[in-house]
CSV table of C-alpha atoms in Angstrom, one decimal:
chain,number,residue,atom,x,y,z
A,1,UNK,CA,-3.3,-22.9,25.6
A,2,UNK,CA,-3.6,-18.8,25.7
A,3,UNK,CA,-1.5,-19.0,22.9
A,4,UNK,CA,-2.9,-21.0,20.4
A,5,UNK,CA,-6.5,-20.3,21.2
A,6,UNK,CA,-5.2,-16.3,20.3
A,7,UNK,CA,-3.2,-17.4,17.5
A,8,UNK,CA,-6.4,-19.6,15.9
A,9,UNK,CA,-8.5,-15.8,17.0
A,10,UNK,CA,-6.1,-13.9,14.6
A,11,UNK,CA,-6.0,-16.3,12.1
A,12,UNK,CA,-9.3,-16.7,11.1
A,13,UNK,CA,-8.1,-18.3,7.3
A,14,UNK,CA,-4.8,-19.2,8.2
A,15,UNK,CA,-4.2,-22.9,7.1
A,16,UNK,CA,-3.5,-23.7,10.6
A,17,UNK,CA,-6.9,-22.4,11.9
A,18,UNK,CA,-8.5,-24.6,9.2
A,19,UNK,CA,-6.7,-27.3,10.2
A,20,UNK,CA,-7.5,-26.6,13.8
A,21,UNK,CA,-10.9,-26.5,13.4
A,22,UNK,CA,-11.1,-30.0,11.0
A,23,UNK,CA,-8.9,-31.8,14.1
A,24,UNK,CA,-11.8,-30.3,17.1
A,25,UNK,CA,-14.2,-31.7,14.9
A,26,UNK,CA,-12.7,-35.1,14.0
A,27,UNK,CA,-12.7,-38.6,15.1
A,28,UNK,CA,-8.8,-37.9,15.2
A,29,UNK,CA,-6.5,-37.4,18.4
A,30,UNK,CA,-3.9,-35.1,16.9
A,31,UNK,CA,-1.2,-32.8,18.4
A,32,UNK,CA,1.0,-29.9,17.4
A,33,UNK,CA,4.4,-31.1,17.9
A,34,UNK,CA,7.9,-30.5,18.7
A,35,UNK,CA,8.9,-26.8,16.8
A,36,UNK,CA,5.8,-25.4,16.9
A,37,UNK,CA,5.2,-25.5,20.5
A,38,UNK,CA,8.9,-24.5,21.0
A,39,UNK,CA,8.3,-21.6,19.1
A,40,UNK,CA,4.7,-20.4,20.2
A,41,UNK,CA,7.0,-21.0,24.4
A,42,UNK,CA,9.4,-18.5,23.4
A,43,UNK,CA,7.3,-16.3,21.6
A,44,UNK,CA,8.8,-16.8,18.1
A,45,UNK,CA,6.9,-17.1,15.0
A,46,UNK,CA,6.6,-20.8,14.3
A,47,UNK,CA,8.2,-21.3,11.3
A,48,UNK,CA,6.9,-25.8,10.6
A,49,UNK,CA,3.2,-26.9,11.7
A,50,UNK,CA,3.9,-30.2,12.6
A,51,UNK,CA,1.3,-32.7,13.5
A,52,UNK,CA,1.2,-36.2,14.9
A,53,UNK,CA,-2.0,-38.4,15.0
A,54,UNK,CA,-2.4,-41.4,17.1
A,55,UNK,CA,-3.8,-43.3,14.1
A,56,UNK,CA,-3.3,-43.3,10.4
A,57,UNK,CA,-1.8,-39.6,9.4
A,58,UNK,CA,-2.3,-40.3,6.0
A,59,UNK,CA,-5.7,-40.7,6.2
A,60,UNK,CA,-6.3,-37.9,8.2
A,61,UNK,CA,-4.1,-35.7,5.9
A,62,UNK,CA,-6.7,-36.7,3.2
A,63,UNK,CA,-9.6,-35.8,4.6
A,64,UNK,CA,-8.0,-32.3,5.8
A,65,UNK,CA,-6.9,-31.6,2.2
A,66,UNK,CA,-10.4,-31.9,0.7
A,67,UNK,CA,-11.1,-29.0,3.1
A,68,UNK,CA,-7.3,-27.5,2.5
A,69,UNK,CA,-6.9,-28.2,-1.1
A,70,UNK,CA,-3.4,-28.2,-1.0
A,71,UNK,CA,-0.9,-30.5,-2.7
A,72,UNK,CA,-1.0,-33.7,-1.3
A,73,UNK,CA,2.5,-35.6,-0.6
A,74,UNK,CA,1.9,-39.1,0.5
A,75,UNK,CA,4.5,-41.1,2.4
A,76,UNK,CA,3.0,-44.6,3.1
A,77,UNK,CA,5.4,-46.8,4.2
A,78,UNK,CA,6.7,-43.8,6.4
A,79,UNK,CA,3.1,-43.4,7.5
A,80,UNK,CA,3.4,-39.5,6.6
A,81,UNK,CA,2.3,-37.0,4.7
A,82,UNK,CA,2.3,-33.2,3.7
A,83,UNK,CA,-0.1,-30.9,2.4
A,84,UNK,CA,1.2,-27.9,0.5
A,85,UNK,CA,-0.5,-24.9,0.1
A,86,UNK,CA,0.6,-21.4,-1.5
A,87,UNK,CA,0.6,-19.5,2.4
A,88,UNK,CA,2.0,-22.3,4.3
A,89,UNK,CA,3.1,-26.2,4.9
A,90,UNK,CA,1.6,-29.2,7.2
A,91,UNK,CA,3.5,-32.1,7.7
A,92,UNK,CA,1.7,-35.1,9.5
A,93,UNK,CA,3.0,-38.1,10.7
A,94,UNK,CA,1.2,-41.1,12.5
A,95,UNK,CA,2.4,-41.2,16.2
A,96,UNK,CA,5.3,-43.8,15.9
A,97,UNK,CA,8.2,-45.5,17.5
A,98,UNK,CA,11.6,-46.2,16.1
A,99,UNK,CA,14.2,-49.1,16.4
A,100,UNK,CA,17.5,-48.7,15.0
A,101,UNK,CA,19.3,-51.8,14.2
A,102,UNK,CA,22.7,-50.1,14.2
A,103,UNK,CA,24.1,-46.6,15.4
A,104,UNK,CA,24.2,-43.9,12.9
A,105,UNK,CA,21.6,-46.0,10.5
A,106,UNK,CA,17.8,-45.2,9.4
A,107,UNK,CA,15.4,-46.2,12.1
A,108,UNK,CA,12.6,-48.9,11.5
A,109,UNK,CA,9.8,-47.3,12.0
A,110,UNK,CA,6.4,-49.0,14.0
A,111,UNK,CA,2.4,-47.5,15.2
A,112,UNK,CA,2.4,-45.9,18.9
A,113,UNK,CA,1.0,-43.8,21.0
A,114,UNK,CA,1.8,-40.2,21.6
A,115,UNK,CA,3.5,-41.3,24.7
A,116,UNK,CA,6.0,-43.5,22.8
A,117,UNK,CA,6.0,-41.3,20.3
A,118,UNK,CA,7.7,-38.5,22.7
A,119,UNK,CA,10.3,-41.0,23.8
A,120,UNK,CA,11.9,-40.9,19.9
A,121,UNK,CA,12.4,-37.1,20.2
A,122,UNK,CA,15.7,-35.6,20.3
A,123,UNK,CA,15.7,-33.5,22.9
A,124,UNK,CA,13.5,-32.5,25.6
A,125,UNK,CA,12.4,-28.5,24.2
A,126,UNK,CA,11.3,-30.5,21.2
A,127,UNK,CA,9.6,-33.7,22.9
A,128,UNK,CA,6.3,-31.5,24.0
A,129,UNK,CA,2.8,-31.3,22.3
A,130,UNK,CA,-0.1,-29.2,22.3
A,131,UNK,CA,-3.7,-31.5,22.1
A,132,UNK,CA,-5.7,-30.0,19.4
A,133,UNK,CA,-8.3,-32.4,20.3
A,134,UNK,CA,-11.9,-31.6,21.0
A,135,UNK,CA,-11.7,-32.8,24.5
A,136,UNK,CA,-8.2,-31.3,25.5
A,137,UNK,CA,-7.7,-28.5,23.2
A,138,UNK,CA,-4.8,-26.2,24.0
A,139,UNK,CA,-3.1,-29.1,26.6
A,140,UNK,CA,0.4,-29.2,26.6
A,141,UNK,CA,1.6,-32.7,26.9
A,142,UNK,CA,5.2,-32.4,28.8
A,143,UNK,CA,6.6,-35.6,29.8
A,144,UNK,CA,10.7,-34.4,29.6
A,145,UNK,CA,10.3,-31.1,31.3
A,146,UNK,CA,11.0,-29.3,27.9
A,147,UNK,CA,9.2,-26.2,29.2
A,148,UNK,CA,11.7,-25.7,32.4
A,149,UNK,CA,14.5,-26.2,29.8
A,150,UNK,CA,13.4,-23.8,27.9
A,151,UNK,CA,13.0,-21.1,30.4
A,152,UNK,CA,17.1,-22.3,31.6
A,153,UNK,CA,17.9,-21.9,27.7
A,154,UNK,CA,19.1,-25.5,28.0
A,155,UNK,CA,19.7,-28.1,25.3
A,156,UNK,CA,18.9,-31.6,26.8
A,157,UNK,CA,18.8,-35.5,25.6
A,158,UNK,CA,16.3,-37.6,26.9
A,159,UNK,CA,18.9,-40.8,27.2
A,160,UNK,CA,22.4,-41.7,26.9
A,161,UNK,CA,22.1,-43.3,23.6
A,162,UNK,CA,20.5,-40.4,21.5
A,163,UNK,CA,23.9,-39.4,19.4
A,164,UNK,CA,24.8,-42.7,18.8
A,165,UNK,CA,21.0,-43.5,17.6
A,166,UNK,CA,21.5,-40.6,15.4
A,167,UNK,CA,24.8,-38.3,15.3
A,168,UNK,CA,22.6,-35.7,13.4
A,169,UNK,CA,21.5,-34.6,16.3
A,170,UNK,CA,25.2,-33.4,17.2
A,171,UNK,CA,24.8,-30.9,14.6
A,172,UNK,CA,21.1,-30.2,15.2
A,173,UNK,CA,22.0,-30.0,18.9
A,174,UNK,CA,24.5,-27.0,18.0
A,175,UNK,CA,22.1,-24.8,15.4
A,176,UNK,CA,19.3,-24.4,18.9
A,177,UNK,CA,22.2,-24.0,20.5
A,178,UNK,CA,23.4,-20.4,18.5
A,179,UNK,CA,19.8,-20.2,17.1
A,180,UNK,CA,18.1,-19.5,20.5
A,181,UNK,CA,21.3,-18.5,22.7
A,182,UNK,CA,20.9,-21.6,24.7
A,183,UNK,CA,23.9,-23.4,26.1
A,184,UNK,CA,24.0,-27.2,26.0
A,185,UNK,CA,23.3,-29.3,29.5
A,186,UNK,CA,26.6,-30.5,31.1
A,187,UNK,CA,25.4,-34.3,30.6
A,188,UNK,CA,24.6,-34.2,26.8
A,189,UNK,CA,27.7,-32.4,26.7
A,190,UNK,CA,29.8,-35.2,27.8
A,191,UNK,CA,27.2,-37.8,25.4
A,192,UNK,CA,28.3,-35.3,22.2
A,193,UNK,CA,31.6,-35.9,23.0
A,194,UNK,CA,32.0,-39.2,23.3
A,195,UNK,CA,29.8,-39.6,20.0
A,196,UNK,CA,32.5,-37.9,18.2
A,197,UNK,CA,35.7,-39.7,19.9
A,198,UNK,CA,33.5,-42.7,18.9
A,199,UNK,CA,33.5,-41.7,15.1
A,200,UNK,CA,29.6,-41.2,15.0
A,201,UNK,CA,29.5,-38.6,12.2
A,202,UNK,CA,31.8,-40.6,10.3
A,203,UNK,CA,29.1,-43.4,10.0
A,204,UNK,CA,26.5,-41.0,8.3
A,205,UNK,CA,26.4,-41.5,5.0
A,206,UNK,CA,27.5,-38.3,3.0
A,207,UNK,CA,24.5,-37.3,1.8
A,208,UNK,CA,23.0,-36.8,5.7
A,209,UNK,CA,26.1,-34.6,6.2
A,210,UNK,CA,25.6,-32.6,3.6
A,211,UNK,CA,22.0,-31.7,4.3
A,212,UNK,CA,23.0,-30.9,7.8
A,213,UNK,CA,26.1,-28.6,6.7
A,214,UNK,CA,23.3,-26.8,4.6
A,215,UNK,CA,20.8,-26.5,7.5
A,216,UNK,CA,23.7,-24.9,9.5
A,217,UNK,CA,24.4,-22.4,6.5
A,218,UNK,CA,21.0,-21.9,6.3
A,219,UNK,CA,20.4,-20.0,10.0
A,220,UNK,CA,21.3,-16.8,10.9
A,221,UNK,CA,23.8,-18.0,13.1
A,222,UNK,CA,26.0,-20.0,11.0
A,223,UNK,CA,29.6,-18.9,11.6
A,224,UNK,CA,29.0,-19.3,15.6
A,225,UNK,CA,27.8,-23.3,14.6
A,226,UNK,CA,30.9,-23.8,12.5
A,227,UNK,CA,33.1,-22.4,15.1
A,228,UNK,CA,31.5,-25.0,17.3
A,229,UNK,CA,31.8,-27.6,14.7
A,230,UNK,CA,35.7,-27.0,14.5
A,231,UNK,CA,35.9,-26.5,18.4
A,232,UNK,CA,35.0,-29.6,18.6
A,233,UNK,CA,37.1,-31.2,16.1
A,234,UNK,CA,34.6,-32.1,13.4
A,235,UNK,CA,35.8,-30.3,10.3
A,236,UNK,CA,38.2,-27.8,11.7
A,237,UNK,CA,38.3,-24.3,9.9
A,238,UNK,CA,41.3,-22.1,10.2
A,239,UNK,CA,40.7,-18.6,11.3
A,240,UNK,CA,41.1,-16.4,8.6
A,241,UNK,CA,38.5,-18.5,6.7
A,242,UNK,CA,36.3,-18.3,9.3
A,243,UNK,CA,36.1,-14.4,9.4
A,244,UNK,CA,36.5,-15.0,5.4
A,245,UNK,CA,32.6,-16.6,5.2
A,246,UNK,CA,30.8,-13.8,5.9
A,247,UNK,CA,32.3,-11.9,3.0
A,248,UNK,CA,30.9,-14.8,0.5
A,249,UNK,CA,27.6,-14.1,0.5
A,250,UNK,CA,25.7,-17.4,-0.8
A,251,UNK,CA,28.8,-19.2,-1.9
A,252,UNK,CA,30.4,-19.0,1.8
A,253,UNK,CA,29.4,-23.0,1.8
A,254,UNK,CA,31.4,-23.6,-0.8
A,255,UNK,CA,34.7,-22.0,1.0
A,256,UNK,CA,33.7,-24.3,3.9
A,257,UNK,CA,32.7,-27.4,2.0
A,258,UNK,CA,36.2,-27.2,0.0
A,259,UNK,CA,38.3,-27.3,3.5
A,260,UNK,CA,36.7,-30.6,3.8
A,261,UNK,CA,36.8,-34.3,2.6
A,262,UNK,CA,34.2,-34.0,-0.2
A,263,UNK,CA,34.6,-36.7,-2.7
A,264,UNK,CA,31.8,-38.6,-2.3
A,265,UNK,CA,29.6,-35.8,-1.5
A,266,UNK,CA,26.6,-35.4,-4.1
A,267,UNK,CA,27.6,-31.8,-5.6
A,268,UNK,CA,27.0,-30.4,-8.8
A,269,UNK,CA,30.3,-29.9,-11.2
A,270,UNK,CA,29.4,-26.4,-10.9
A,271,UNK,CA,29.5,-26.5,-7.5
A,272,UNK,CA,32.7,-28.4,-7.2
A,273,UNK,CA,34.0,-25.5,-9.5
A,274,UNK,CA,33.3,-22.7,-7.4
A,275,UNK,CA,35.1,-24.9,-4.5
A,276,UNK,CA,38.2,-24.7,-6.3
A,277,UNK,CA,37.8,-21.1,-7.5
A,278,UNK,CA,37.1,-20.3,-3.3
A,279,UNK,CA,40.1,-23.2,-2.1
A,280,UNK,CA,42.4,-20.9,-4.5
A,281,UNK,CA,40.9,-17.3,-3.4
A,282,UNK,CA,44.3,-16.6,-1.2
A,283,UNK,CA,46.9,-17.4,-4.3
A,284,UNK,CA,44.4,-15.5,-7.0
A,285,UNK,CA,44.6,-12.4,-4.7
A,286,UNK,CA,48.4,-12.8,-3.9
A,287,UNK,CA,48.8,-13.6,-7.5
A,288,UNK,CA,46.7,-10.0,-8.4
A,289,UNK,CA,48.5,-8.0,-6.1
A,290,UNK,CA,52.2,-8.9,-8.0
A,291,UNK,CA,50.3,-8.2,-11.8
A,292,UNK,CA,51.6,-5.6,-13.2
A,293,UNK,CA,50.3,-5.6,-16.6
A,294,UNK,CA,46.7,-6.1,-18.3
A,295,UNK,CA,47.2,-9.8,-19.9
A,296,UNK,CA,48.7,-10.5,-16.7
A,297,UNK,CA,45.4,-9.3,-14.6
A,298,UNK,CA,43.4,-11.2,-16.9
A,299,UNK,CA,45.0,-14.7,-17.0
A,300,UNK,CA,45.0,-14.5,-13.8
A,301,UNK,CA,41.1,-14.1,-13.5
A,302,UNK,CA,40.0,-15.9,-17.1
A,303,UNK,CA,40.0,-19.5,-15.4
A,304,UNK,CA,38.3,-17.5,-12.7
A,305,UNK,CA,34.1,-17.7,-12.4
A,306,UNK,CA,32.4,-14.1,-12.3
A,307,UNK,CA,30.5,-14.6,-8.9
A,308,UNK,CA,34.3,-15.3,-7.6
A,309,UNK,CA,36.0,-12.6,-9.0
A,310,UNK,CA,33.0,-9.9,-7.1
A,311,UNK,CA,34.0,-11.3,-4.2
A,312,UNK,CA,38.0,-10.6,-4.5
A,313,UNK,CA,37.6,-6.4,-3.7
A,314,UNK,CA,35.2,-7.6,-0.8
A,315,UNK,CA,38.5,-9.0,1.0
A,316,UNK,CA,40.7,-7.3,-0.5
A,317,UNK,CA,39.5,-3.5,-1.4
A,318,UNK,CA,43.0,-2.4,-3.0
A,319,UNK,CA,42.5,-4.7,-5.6
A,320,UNK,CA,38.7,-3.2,-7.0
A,321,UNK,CA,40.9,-1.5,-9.7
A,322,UNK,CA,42.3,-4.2,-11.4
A,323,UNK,CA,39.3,-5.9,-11.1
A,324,UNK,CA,37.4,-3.0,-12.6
A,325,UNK,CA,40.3,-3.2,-15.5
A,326,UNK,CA,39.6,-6.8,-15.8
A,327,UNK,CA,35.5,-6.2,-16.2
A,328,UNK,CA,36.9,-3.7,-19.3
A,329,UNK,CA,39.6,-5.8,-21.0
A,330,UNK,CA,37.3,-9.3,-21.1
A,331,UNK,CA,35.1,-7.1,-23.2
A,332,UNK,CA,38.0,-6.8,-26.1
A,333,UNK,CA,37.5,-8.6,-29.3
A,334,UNK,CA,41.0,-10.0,-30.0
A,335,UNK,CA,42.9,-8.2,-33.7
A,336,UNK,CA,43.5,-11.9,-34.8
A,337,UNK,CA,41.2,-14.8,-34.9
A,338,UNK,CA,42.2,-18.4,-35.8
A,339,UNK,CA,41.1,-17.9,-39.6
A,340,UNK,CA,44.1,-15.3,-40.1
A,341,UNK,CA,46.6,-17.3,-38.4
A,342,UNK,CA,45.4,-19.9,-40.9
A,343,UNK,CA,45.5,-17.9,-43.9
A,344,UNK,CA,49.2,-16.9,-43.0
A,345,UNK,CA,50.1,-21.0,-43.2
A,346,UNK,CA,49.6,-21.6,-39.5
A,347,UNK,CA,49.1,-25.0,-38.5
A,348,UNK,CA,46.7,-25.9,-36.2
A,349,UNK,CA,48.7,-28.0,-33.4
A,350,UNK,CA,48.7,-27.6,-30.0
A,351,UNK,CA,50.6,-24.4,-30.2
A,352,UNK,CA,48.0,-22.7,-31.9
A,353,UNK,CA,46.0,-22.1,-29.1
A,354,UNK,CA,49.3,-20.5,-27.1
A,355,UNK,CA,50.0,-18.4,-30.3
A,356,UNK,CA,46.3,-16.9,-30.2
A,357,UNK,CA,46.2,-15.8,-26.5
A,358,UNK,CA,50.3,-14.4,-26.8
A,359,UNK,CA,48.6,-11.7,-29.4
A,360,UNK,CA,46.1,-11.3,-27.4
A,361,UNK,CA,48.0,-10.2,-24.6
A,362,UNK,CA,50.4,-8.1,-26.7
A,363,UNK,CA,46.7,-6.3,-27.5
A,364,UNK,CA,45.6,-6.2,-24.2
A,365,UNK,CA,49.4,-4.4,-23.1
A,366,UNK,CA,48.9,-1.9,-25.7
A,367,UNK,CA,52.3,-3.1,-27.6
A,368,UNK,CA,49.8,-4.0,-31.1
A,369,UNK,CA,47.0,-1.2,-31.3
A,370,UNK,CA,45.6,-2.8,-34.8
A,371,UNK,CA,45.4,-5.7,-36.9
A,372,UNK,CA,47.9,-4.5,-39.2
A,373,UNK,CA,50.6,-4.4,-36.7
A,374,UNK,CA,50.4,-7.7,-36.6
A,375,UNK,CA,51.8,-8.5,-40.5
């Protein structure tokens, strides 16, 4: 309660503060939820204002926009909403329960109370609210003991079925994990892993996967997660790629993502081409460190994208020379063009192509220094 009432103090016109002040003075019983009062425990800046209404959200998040005047998202059948504003982001949701009809699949989602509501969470740091309610403002709500976790650093289920509801939450379960330095309670432990002998993750469609392999790329933390992930036996990484990721700057997804079963993944064909440029990383460098001549360097590196070819002196510093010969040679405007093979009777077949890059690489080796030592 100390907290948020200093928080609202020293953020007079904050969006939150507005939005505190339109919830004391509503007909609406509304809570700040699950992250944010994590966050504001531990004495991190809350990075999501989450709030749940007991009561139509997307009503409320209407009337709090006309004061707000943000961009209004509207998610009816989800009974959500968001308001987006240039300094910061509210997501509200009506207080819910959910009823999954099979493991691993969307929940149908039905009107609760807050109490209900709680019982959905996924674990028990994030099944705590904070009233922002006239007549309890500042009252944290902790059914599940989420505060004494939180001072164990303790990552805890509220029930036995919680992976298998959603197997998300194995991956979710690992970012707090490495995110806050927590270790994961002995019992959900044993729950994870008999989600994954139980092929949970497997019954996620790829899509889901994929968001939560970018949320884990995403945190600070990432290479611990992954090391997890493969500890675990979901998506094992070998060693030297491991250490390799850090190295990659952005594109260290792509190393990872193009170690795994992909196909039916929903990637960009630019995407998929930097995870074949990264799968082939090891035989371009063993390739560069055996060239011994300029055309050789560069068709080695032609098929090669520019971002991939930065990163090659990052793992392997010996080879920033040819690399910087490379950045030099690609620059060269070939002697002979297609129009002079032509004029001297050439035929265009599928040769004609080979014939044009051999000149070019007797250019690039020095062993033609003009057009006319061609004829």
């Amino acid at each position: 309660m100390a907290k948020l009432k200093s928080l609202a103090k020293h953020q007079k016109k904050s969006v939150l503060n507005k939005a505190l002040d339109f919830f004391i003075k509503s007909i609406y019983h509304a809570y700040l939820v699950g992250g944010y009062v994590r966050d504001t425990t531990l004495g991190l800046k809350p990075v999501d204002i989450d709030i749940v209404v007991e009561g139509n959200a997307v009503k409320a998040a209407k009337a709090l926009n006309l004061k707000l005047k943000g961009k209004l998202c509207v998610y009816e059948e989800f009974g959500t909403a968001s308001i987006i504003t240039e300094a910061e982001r509210i997501d509200l949701a009506s207080a819910r329960v959910e009823k999954y009809s099979s493991p691993a699949k969307l929940p149908h989602v039905y009107p609760s109370t807050i109490i209900e509501d709680l019982n959905r969470r996924d674990f028990t740091i994030n099944a705590m609210v904070m009233s922002i309610s006239k007549e309890d403002f500042g009252e944290i709500f902790d059914p599940f003991n989420g505060l004494k976790d939180i001072k164990k650093g303790l990552i805890r289920v509220l029930h036995k079925n919680s992976f298998n509801d959603d197997p998300t939450r194995i991956f979710r379960a690992l970012r707090y994990k490495n995110r806050f330095g927590f270790k994961i309670e002995k019992k959900t432990k044993i729950l994870m892993k008999e989600a994954i002998n139980k092929r949970m993750i497997q019954q996620l469609s790829d899509q889901r996967i994929l968001n939560e392999i970018k949320l884990i790329f995403s945190e600070e933390k990432y290479q611990e997660t992954i090391k997890d992930l493969s500890d675990l036996l979901i998506y094992k990484i070998k060693k030297k790629d491991l250490e390799l990721l850090p190295l990659l700057g952005p594109n260290r997804i792509y190393l990872y993502l193009s170690k795994l079963d992909t196909d039916g993944f929903p990637l960009k064909t630019e995407e998929r081409d930097i995870m074949q440029d990264l799968n082939k990383i090891g035989s371009t460098i063993s390739r560069l460190e055996k060239a011994s001549t300029n055309s050789t360097i560069c068709n080695i590196l032609y098929p090669i994208s520019d971002q991939i070819i930065e990163i090659i002196p990052l793992i392997h510093q010996e080879l920033k020379g040819k690399i910087n010969t490379y950045s030099k040679l690609k620059k060269i405007k070939p002697f002979i063009k297609g129009n002079d093979l032509k004029k001297l009777g050439v035929r265009q077949n599928k040769n004609f192509k080979n014939l044009l890059r051999k000149m070019l690489d007797l250019q690039l080796d020095k062993k033609i220094k003009s057009k006319k030592s061609y004829y």
